[in-house]
Amino acid sequence: MMTIIGCSKSHTPNIFNKNDLKVISDLSNQFEALDIVDEVISITNLDKISLDPADSSIVIDDIIQFPILNQEQIDDVVKYLNDNRIIKSRVVSQKDDYANIIIIPENSDYYVELTKNIHSITKKYDNAYELHYGGQAYVTGAVPGMVQKEVKILLLFGLLLMSIILLINLRNIKAVLLILFIILTSLASMFGFMGWVYHLTGYNSFYFTMMNTSMPIVLLTIANSDAVHVLSRFFKELRELKDTKKAITSTMKNLFLPIFLTSITTSAAFMMLIFSPVGSMIGYGFTIAFGIMWAWLLSNTLLPSLIVLLKWNIKSKAISKPSYIENLMKIFGRIVTKNPKKVLSLGIIGTLFAVIGIFFITVEVQYTKMFKKGNIIRDSAIFLDDHLMGNVNVLLRVSSDLGPESLKNPKNLKDIEKIQTYLDTMRNVTSTISINDVVKQLHKTIMDEDDNYYTIPDSIQQINNLLFLYEMNEESDISSLINYDADQGIITALMKTFSTIEVPGLVANINKFIDENIYSSNKNLKFELTGMMIFIVDFMWLVIKSSAMSIALSLLAIFSISTLFFKSWRYGMVST
């Protein structure tokens, strides 16, 4: 579901006026005209259920007939909505100053395209109206563009900060440019690899998603480390040997194995993500592993070649004198070698103190908390919570073992009403909908709009008659609430955004209520929790499981490779 909310102009107290209703209608029609849109629901195209006085049949008409001729038409709409608060809450804000247009896409393949089309359609209304965008489909469609923008900014600032630090340490622009060249070529090769793999295999794990935003910074750090090791050691060797070729030969002789071991173990650790239960992490692991090994290859082939080809001034301060950081490291090294036991003790104490912090980690996968204040997704989610029905949902799939037509049984419908009423009492729930709402509305309508009859009829014959009269209208459609055989249905609870921490408790409370108040007296009904809220719970545990499994397998891979190279399990343990 994709939601767009536009408020009335500043000079109007609410959206119930000719101008604003005309704009809402125009927007709804433009959205509905898109080929990738399945359905649009707004105040201007809602269906109104009424009783035809001529033959006592149920009639379904548009709630608003355009063009609007007078204020009396609008007043009738307001009266109908005020008499049907549940319906009103889905399309109008609490203070009547915002309208809600719900857009249902054909399928998830069109989220990105639909998001762009929506912004294109609403652009001309930006100055006259306050517009908000939200819903799971909108977030899914908007995130790719945000990810692309954020990656560029992140990479730019990362390279800028790194260049400054390198320049302070190496004091040689030529050396800094060489390092940046290795970094950029490594990044380009990594993304090229990702693109080729997806192009050749079509494997969805190689999509660039929000989870992949850290890839450039990870590889930037590793490629930088490889190149800095080579150039720092080269400067040190050149200071002593006074010959470029001898200096680079000595440098590579000393650094080839350490850099290779670092790269191969790090690459292997990332490769362990292939066992992650989160599919997108498989592509992440493969791509980063390739990038790391490519950075190693460039640092051992391309970089030494460039160093030999370039001319270096041995008398320059950058080469003839150690850098500030190099001198600092020498001091630090002397302290460690003179006081190994004290340093070891401090290291152990610091590590133990840090490990205790693991117990204070909070897993949070609520996407609104992933964005900072001012971000359109976060701000719109907050707006939806404050003014409309919220930003997430829980679905209860209900089925009956008694076969076709069994969900029309009054006892089953009344049990469904129990759980629906319970959901309405929950703190985060703003609205619920099920087949019960249609049945009760029809019952009330057929009884001359008497509120006392907003109830479930006592017999299945009455219920069948009501639904038969309703389905005689071409505009009628209850397929989203109950299936054709009437033995499976959906209860939808719309909810305000809430923390992941609360989810397990909410799920447990719902299941407990069902066990104690429905299953105890009705064994034929079966309820299954699903929807966004349940996805959050499942995803939370996937994140924990994925992290724990990846860490364990990574440590095992590092231990195995180190043991093999050093031919000692003790050195393998130290490396791990």
Coordinates of N, CA and C in Angstrom, one line a residue, residues 184-378:
L184 N 40.2 3.8 -5.8 CA 39.2 4.0 -6.8 C 39.1 2.8 -7.8
T185 N 40.2 2.3 -8.3 CA 40.2 1.2 -9.2 C 39.7 -0.1 -8.6
S186 N 39.9 -0.2 -7.3 CA 39.4 -1.4 -6.5 C 37.9 -1.3 -6.4
L187 N 37.4 -0.1 -6.1 CA 35.9 0.2 -6.0 C 35.2 -0.1 -7.3
A188 N 35.8 0.5 -8.4 CA 35.2 0.4 -9.7 C 35.2 -1.1 -10.1
S189 N 36.2 -1.9 -9.8 CA 36.3 -3.3 -10.2 C 35.3 -4.1 -9.4
M190 N 35.1 -3.7 -8.1 CA 34.2 -4.4 -7.2 C 32.7 -4.3 -7.7
F191 N 32.3 -3.0 -8.0 CA 31.0 -2.8 -8.5 C 30.8 -3.3 -9.9
G192 N 31.9 -3.3 -10.7 CA 31.8 -4.0 -12.0 C 31.5 -5.5 -11.9
F193 N 32.2 -6.1 -11.0 CA 32.0 -7.5 -10.7 C 30.6 -7.8 -10.3
M194 N 30.0 -6.9 -9.4 CA 28.7 -7.1 -8.9 C 27.7 -7.0 -10.1
G195 N 27.9 -6.0 -10.9 CA 27.0 -5.8 -12.1 C 27.1 -7.0 -13.1
W196 N 28.3 -7.5 -13.4 CA 28.5 -8.6 -14.3 C 27.8 -9.9 -13.8
V197 N 28.0 -10.1 -12.4 CA 27.4 -11.3 -11.9 C 25.9 -11.3 -12.0
Y198 N 25.3 -10.1 -11.7 CA 23.8 -10.0 -11.8 C 23.4 -10.1 -13.2
H199 N 24.2 -9.5 -14.1 CA 23.8 -9.6 -15.6 C 23.8 -11.0 -16.1
L200 N 24.8 -11.7 -15.7 CA 25.0 -13.1 -16.2 C 24.1 -14.1 -15.5
T201 N 23.8 -13.9 -14.2 CA 23.1 -14.9 -13.5 C 21.7 -14.5 -13.2
G202 N 21.4 -13.2 -13.1 CA 20.1 -12.7 -12.7 C 19.8 -13.0 -11.2
Y203 N 20.8 -13.3 -10.5 CA 20.6 -13.7 -9.1 C 20.3 -12.5 -8.2
N204 N 19.1 -12.5 -7.5 CA 18.6 -11.3 -6.8 C 19.5 -10.9 -5.6
S205 N 20.4 -11.8 -5.2 CA 21.3 -11.4 -4.1 C 22.3 -10.4 -4.5
F206 N 22.4 -10.1 -5.8 CA 23.4 -9.1 -6.2 C 22.7 -7.8 -6.6
Y207 N 21.5 -7.6 -6.0 CA 20.9 -6.2 -6.1 C 21.7 -5.3 -5.1
F208 N 21.8 -4.1 -5.5 CA 22.5 -3.1 -4.5 C 21.3 -2.5 -3.7
T209 N 21.3 -3.0 -2.4 CA 20.2 -2.6 -1.5 C 20.8 -1.7 -0.4
M210 N 19.9 -1.4 0.5 CA 20.3 -0.6 1.7 C 21.4 -1.3 2.5
M211 N 21.4 -2.6 2.5 CA 22.4 -3.3 3.2 C 23.8 -3.2 2.6
N212 N 23.8 -2.8 1.3 CA 25.1 -2.7 0.6 C 25.8 -1.4 0.7
T213 N 25.1 -0.4 1.4 CA 25.7 0.9 1.5 C 27.0 1.0 2.2
S214 N 27.3 0.0 3.0 CA 28.6 0.0 3.8 C 29.7 -0.5 2.9
M215 N 29.4 -1.2 1.8 CA 30.4 -1.8 0.9 C 31.6 -0.9 0.5
P216 N 31.2 0.3 0.0 CA 32.3 1.2 -0.5 C 33.3 1.6 0.6
I217 N 32.7 1.9 1.8 CA 33.6 2.3 3.0 C 34.5 1.1 3.4
V218 N 33.9 -0.1 3.4 CA 34.6 -1.3 3.9 C 35.8 -1.5 2.9
L219 N 35.6 -1.5 1.6 CA 36.6 -1.7 0.7 C 37.6 -0.5 0.6
L220 N 37.1 0.7 0.7 CA 37.9 1.8 0.8 C 39.0 1.7 1.9
T221 N 38.5 1.3 3.1 CA 39.4 1.1 4.2 C 40.5 0.0 3.9
I222 N 40.1 -1.1 3.4 CA 41.0 -2.2 3.1 C 42.0 -1.9 2.0
A223 N 41.5 -1.4 0.9 CA 42.4 -1.0 -0.2 C 43.4 0.1 0.2
N224 N 42.9 1.0 1.0 CA 43.8 2.0 1.6 C 44.9 1.4 2.5
S225 N 44.5 0.5 3.3 CA 45.4 -0.2 4.2 C 46.5 -0.9 3.4
D226 N 46.1 -1.6 2.3 CA 47.1 -2.3 1.5 C 48.1 -1.3 0.9
A227 N 47.6 -0.3 0.3 CA 48.4 0.7 -0.4 C 49.3 1.5 0.6
V228 N 48.8 1.8 1.7 CA 49.5 2.6 2.7 C 50.7 1.7 3.2
H229 N 50.4 0.4 3.5 CA 51.5 -0.5 3.9 C 52.7 -0.4 2.9
V230 N 52.3 -0.6 1.7 CA 53.4 -0.6 0.6 C 54.1 0.7 0.6
L231 N 53.5 1.8 0.5 CA 54.1 3.1 0.3 C 54.9 3.5 1.6
S232 N 54.4 3.2 2.8 CA 55.1 3.6 4.0 C 56.4 2.8 4.1
R233 N 56.3 1.5 3.8 CA 57.5 0.6 3.8 C 58.5 1.0 2.7
F234 N 57.9 1.4 1.6 CA 58.8 1.8 0.5 C 59.6 3.1 0.9
F235 N 59.0 4.0 1.5 CA 59.6 5.3 1.9 C 60.7 4.9 2.9
K236 N 60.4 4.0 3.8 CA 61.4 3.6 4.8 C 62.6 2.9 4.2
E237 N 62.4 2.0 3.2 CA 63.4 1.3 2.5 C 64.2 2.3 1.7
L238 N 63.6 3.2 1.0 CA 64.2 4.2 0.1 C 65.1 5.1 1.0
R239 N 64.7 5.4 2.2 CA 65.5 6.2 3.1 C 66.9 5.6 3.4
E240 N 66.9 4.2 3.4 CA 68.1 3.5 3.8 C 68.9 3.0 2.5
L241 N 68.2 2.6 1.5 CA 68.9 2.0 0.3 C 69.2 3.0 -0.8
K242 N 68.5 4.1 -0.8 CA 68.8 5.2 -1.7 C 68.6 4.8 -3.2
D243 N 67.8 3.7 -3.4 CA 67.6 3.2 -4.8 C 66.1 2.7 -4.9
T244 N 65.4 3.3 -5.9 CA 64.0 3.0 -6.0 C 63.7 1.5 -6.2
K245 N 64.4 0.9 -7.2 CA 64.1 -0.5 -7.5 C 64.5 -1.5 -6.3
K246 N 65.6 -1.2 -5.7 CA 66.0 -2.0 -4.5 C 65.0 -1.8 -3.4
A247 N 64.6 -0.6 -3.2 CA 63.6 -0.3 -2.1 C 62.3 -1.0 -2.3
I248 N 61.8 -0.9 -3.6 CA 60.5 -1.6 -3.8 C 60.6 -3.1 -3.8
T249 N 61.8 -3.6 -4.2 CA 62.0 -5.1 -4.2 C 62.0 -5.6 -2.7
S250 N 62.7 -4.8 -1.9 CA 62.8 -5.2 -0.4 C 61.4 -5.0 0.2
T251 N 60.7 -4.0 -0.2 CA 59.3 -3.7 0.4 C 58.4 -4.9 0.1
M252 N 58.3 -5.3 -1.2 CA 57.4 -6.4 -1.6 C 57.8 -7.7 -1.0
K253 N 59.1 -7.9 -0.8 CA 59.6 -9.2 -0.2 C 59.2 -9.3 1.2
N254 N 59.1 -8.2 1.9 CA 58.7 -8.2 3.3 C 57.2 -8.1 3.5
L255 N 56.5 -7.5 2.6 CA 55.1 -7.3 2.8 C 54.1 -8.3 2.0
F256 N 54.7 -9.0 1.1 CA 53.8 -9.8 0.2 C 53.0 -10.8 1.1
L257 N 53.7 -11.6 1.9 CA 52.9 -12.6 2.7 C 52.0 -12.0 3.8
P258 N 52.4 -10.9 4.6 CA 51.5 -10.3 5.5 C 50.2 -9.8 4.9
I259 N 50.4 -9.0 3.8 CA 49.2 -8.4 3.1 C 48.4 -9.5 2.5
F260 N 49.0 -10.6 1.9 CA 48.2 -11.6 1.4 C 47.4 -12.4 2.4
L261 N 48.0 -12.7 3.6 CA 47.3 -13.4 4.6 C 46.2 -12.5 5.2
T262 N 46.4 -11.2 5.3 CA 45.4 -10.3 5.8 C 44.2 -10.3 4.8
S263 N 44.5 -10.2 3.5 CA 43.5 -10.1 2.5 C 42.7 -11.5 2.4
I264 N 43.4 -12.6 2.3 CA 42.8 -13.9 2.1 C 41.9 -14.2 3.3
T265 N 42.3 -13.9 4.6 CA 41.5 -14.2 5.7 C 40.3 -13.3 5.8
T266 N 40.5 -12.0 5.5 CA 39.4 -11.1 5.5 C 38.4 -11.5 4.4
S267 N 38.9 -11.8 3.2 CA 38.0 -12.2 2.1 C 37.2 -13.5 2.5
A268 N 37.9 -14.4 3.1 CA 37.3 -15.7 3.5 C 36.2 -15.4 4.6
A269 N 36.5 -14.5 5.5 CA 35.5 -14.2 6.5 C 34.2 -13.6 5.9
F270 N 34.4 -12.7 4.9 CA 33.2 -12.2 4.2 C 32.5 -13.3 3.4
M271 N 33.2 -14.2 2.8 CA 32.6 -15.3 2.1 C 31.7 -16.1 2.9
M272 N 31.9 -16.1 4.2 CA 31.1 -16.9 5.1 C 29.6 -16.4 5.2
L273 N 29.4 -15.2 4.6 CA 28.0 -14.7 4.5 C 27.2 -15.5 3.6
I274 N 27.7 -16.4 2.8 CA 26.9 -17.3 1.9 C 26.0 -18.2 2.8
F275 N 26.4 -18.3 4.1 CA 25.5 -19.2 4.9 C 24.5 -18.3 5.7
S276 N 24.4 -17.0 5.4 CA 23.5 -16.1 6.1 C 22.1 -16.4 5.6
P277 N 21.1 -16.4 6.6 CA 19.7 -16.6 6.2 C 19.1 -15.4 5.5
V278 N 19.8 -14.3 5.5 CA 19.4 -13.1 4.8 C 20.0 -13.1 3.4
G279 N 19.1 -13.3 2.4 CA 19.6 -13.6 1.0 C 20.5 -12.5 0.5
S280 N 20.2 -11.2 0.7 CA 21.0 -10.1 0.1 C 22.4 -10.1 0.7
M281 N 22.6 -10.7 1.8 CA 24.0 -10.7 2.4 C 24.9 -11.7 1.7
I282 N 24.3 -12.6 0.9 CA 25.2 -13.5 0.1 C 25.9 -12.7 -1.0
G283 N 25.2 -11.9 -1.7 CA 25.8 -11.1 -2.7 C 26.8 -10.1 -2.1
Y284 N 26.4 -9.6 -0.9 CA 27.3 -8.7 -0.2 C 28.7 -9.3 0.1
G285 N 28.6 -10.5 0.6 CA 29.8 -11.3 1.0 C 30.7 -11.6 -0.2
F286 N 30.1 -12.1 -1.3 CA 30.8 -12.4 -2.5 C 31.5 -11.2 -3.1
T287 N 30.7 -10.1 -3.2 CA 31.2 -8.9 -3.8 C 32.4 -8.2 -3.0
I288 N 32.2 -8.2 -1.7 CA 33.3 -7.6 -0.9 C 34.5 -8.5 -0.9
A289 N 34.3 -9.8 -0.9 CA 35.5 -10.7 -1.0 C 36.3 -10.5 -2.3
F290 N 35.6 -10.4 -3.4 CA 36.2 -10.1 -4.7 C 37.0 -8.8 -4.6
G291 N 36.3 -7.7 -4.1 CA 37.0 -6.4 -4.0 C 38.2 -6.4 -3.1
I292 N 38.2 -7.2 -2.0 CA 39.4 -7.3 -1.2 C 40.6 -7.9 -1.9
M293 N 40.3 -9.0 -2.6 CA 41.4 -9.7 -3.3 C 41.9 -8.9 -4.5
W294 N 40.9 -8.2 -5.1 CA 41.4 -7.4 -6.2 C 42.2 -6.2 -5.8
A295 N 41.9 -5.6 -4.6 CA 42.7 -4.6 -4.0 C 44.1 -5.1 -3.7
W296 N 44.2 -6.4 -3.2 CA 45.5 -7.0 -2.9 C 46.3 -7.2 -4.2
L297 N 45.6 -7.6 -5.2 CA 46.3 -7.8 -6.5 C 46.8 -6.5 -7.1
L298 N 46.1 -5.5 -7.0 CA 46.5 -4.2 -7.5 C 47.7 -3.6 -6.7
S299 N 47.6 -3.9 -5.3 CA 48.7 -3.4 -4.4 C 50.0 -4.1 -4.6
N300 N 49.9 -5.3 -5.2 CA 51.1 -6.1 -5.4 C 51.6 -6.1 -6.9
T301 N 50.8 -5.6 -7.7 CA 51.2 -5.5 -9.2 C 51.3 -4.1 -9.7
L302 N 50.1 -3.5 -9.8 CA 50.0 -2.2 -10.3 C 50.7 -1.1 -9.5
L303 N 50.6 -1.1 -8.2 CA 51.2 -0.1 -7.4 C 52.7 -0.2 -7.4
P304 N 53.4 -1.4 -7.3 CA 54.8 -1.4 -7.4 C 55.3 -0.9 -8.8
S305 N 54.6 -1.3 -9.8 CA 55.0 -0.8 -11.1 C 54.9 0.7 -11.3
L306 N 53.9 1.3 -10.7 CA 53.8 2.8 -10.8 C 54.9 3.4 -9.9
I307 N 55.2 2.8 -8.8 CA 56.3 3.4 -7.9 C 57.6 3.4 -8.7
V308 N 57.9 2.3 -9.4 CA 59.2 2.2 -10.1 C 59.2 3.2 -11.2
L309 N 58.1 3.4 -11.9 CA 58.0 4.3 -13.1 C 58.1 5.8 -12.7
L310 N 57.7 6.1 -11.5 CA 57.7 7.5 -11.0 C 59.1 7.9 -10.4
K311 N 59.4 9.1 -10.5 CA 60.6 9.6 -9.9 C 60.3 10.1 -8.5
W312 N 61.3 9.8 -7.5 CA 61.1 10.1 -6.1 C 62.3 10.9 -5.7
N313 N 62.1 12.0 -5.0 CA 63.1 12.9 -4.5 C 63.6 12.3 -3.1
I314 N 64.7 11.7 -3.1 CA 65.2 11.0 -1.8 C 65.5 12.1 -0.8
K315 N 65.8 13.3 -1.2 CA 66.2 14.3 -0.2 C 64.9 15.1 0.4
S316 N 63.8 14.8 -0.1 CA 62.5 15.4 0.4 C 62.3 15.0 1.8
K317 N 61.6 15.8 2.6 CA 61.3 15.5 4.0 C 60.4 14.3 4.1
A318 N 59.6 14.1 3.1 CA 58.6 12.9 3.2 C 59.4 11.6 3.2
I319 N 60.6 11.6 2.6 CA 61.3 10.3 2.5 C 62.5 10.3 3.4
S320 N 63.2 11.4 3.5 CA 64.4 11.5 4.3 C 64.2 11.5 5.8
K321 N 63.0 11.9 6.2 CA 62.7 12.0 7.7 C 61.4 11.2 8.0
P322 N 61.4 10.5 9.1 CA 60.1 9.8 9.5 C 59.0 10.8 9.7
S323 N 57.8 10.3 9.5 CA 56.6 11.2 9.7 C 56.2 11.2 11.2
Y324 N 55.3 12.1 11.6 CA 54.9 12.3 13.0 C 54.3 11.0 13.5
I325 N 53.4 10.4 12.6 CA 52.7 9.1 13.0 C 53.7 8.0 13.2
E326 N 54.7 8.0 12.3 CA 55.8 6.9 12.3 C 56.6 7.0 13.6
N327 N 56.9 8.2 14.0 CA 57.6 8.5 15.3 C 56.8 8.1 16.5
L328 N 55.5 8.4 16.4 CA 54.5 8.1 17.5 C 54.4 6.5 17.6
M329 N 54.4 5.8 16.5 CA 54.3 4.4 16.5 C 55.6 3.7 17.1
K330 N 56.7 4.4 16.9 CA 58.0 3.9 17.5 C 58.0 4.0 19.0
I331 N 57.5 5.2 19.5 CA 57.3 5.4 20.9 C 56.4 4.3 21.5
F332 N 55.3 4.1 20.8 CA 54.3 3.1 21.3 C 54.9 1.7 21.3
G333 N 55.7 1.4 20.3 CA 56.3 0.1 20.2 C 57.3 -0.1 21.3
R334 N 58.1 0.9 21.7 CA 59.0 0.8 22.8 C 58.3 0.5 24.1
I335 N 57.2 1.2 24.3 CA 56.4 1.0 25.5 C 55.9 -0.4 25.6
V336 N 55.4 -1.0 24.5 CA 54.9 -2.4 24.5 C 56.0 -3.4 24.8
T337 N 57.2 -3.2 24.1 CA 58.3 -4.1 24.3 C 58.9 -4.0 25.7
K338 N 58.9 -2.9 26.3 CA 59.5 -2.7 27.7 C 58.5 -3.2 28.8
N339 N 57.2 -3.1 28.5 CA 56.2 -3.4 29.5 C 55.2 -4.4 29.0
P340 N 55.6 -5.6 28.5 CA 54.6 -6.5 27.8 C 53.5 -7.0 28.8
K341 N 53.9 -7.3 30.0 CA 52.9 -7.8 31.0 C 51.8 -6.7 31.3
K342 N 52.3 -5.5 31.5 CA 51.3 -4.4 31.8 C 50.4 -4.1 30.7
V343 N 51.0 -4.1 29.5 CA 50.2 -3.8 28.3 C 49.2 -5.0 28.0
L344 N 49.6 -6.2 28.2 CA 48.7 -7.4 28.1 C 47.6 -7.3 29.1
S345 N 47.9 -7.0 30.3 CA 46.9 -6.9 31.4 C 45.8 -5.8 31.1
L346 N 46.3 -4.6 30.6 CA 45.4 -3.5 30.3 C 44.6 -3.9 29.1
G347 N 45.2 -4.7 28.1 CA 44.4 -5.1 27.0 C 43.3 -6.1 27.3
I348 N 43.6 -7.0 28.2 CA 42.6 -8.0 28.7 C 41.5 -7.3 29.4
I349 N 41.9 -6.4 30.3 CA 40.8 -5.6 31.1 C 39.9 -4.8 30.2
G350 N 40.5 -4.2 29.2 CA 39.8 -3.4 28.2 C 38.8 -4.2 27.4
T351 N 39.3 -5.4 27.0 CA 38.5 -6.3 26.2 C 37.4 -6.9 27.0
L352 N 37.6 -7.3 28.2 CA 36.5 -7.8 29.1 C 35.5 -6.7 29.3
F353 N 35.9 -5.5 29.6 CA 35.0 -4.4 29.8 C 34.1 -4.2 28.5
A354 N 34.7 -4.3 27.4 CA 34.0 -4.1 26.1 C 33.0 -5.3 25.9
V355 N 33.4 -6.5 26.2 CA 32.6 -7.7 26.0 C 31.3 -7.6 26.8
I356 N 31.4 -7.0 28.0 CA 30.2 -6.8 28.8 C 29.1 -6.0 28.1
G357 N 29.6 -5.1 27.3 CA 28.6 -4.3 26.5 C 27.8 -5.0 25.6
I358 N 28.1 -6.3 25.2 CA 27.3 -7.1 24.4 C 25.9 -7.3 24.9
F359 N 25.8 -7.4 26.2 CA 24.5 -7.6 26.9 C 23.6 -6.4 26.9
F360 N 24.2 -5.3 26.5 CA 23.4 -4.0 26.4 C 23.0 -3.7 25.0
I361 N 23.3 -4.6 24.0 CA 22.9 -4.4 22.6 C 21.4 -4.5 22.4
T362 N 20.8 -3.6 21.7 CA 19.4 -3.7 21.4 C 19.2 -3.8 19.9
V363 N 18.5 -4.8 19.5 CA 18.3 -5.1 18.1 C 17.1 -4.2 17.6
E364 N 17.2 -3.4 16.7 CA 16.1 -2.6 16.2 C 16.1 -2.6 14.6
V365 N 15.0 -3.1 14.1 CA 14.9 -3.1 12.6 C 13.7 -2.3 12.1
Q366 N 13.1 -1.4 13.0 CA 12.1 -0.5 12.6 C 12.6 0.5 11.7
Y367 N 12.2 0.5 10.4 CA 12.9 1.3 9.4 C 12.8 2.8 9.6
T368 N 11.8 3.3 10.4 CA 11.8 4.8 10.6 C 13.0 5.2 11.5
K369 N 13.5 4.3 12.3 CA 14.7 4.6 13.1 C 16.0 4.5 12.4
M370 N 15.9 4.0 11.1 CA 17.1 4.0 10.3 C 17.4 5.3 9.6
F371 N 16.4 6.2 9.7 CA 16.6 7.5 9.0 C 16.6 8.6 10.0
K372 N 17.4 9.6 9.7 CA 17.5 10.8 10.6 C 16.4 11.7 10.5
K373 N 16.2 12.6 11.4 CA 15.1 13.6 11.4 C 15.3 14.5 10.1
G374 N 14.2 14.8 9.5 CA 14.3 15.6 8.3 C 14.2 14.7 7.0
N375 N 14.4 13.4 7.2 CA 14.3 12.5 6.0 C 12.8 12.3 5.7
I376 N 12.4 12.3 4.4 CA 11.0 12.3 4.0 C 10.3 11.0 4.5
I377 N 11.0 9.9 4.6 CA 10.4 8.6 5.0 C 10.1 8.7 6.5
R378 N 11.1 9.1 7.3 CA 10.8 9.2 8.7 C 9.7 10.2 9.1

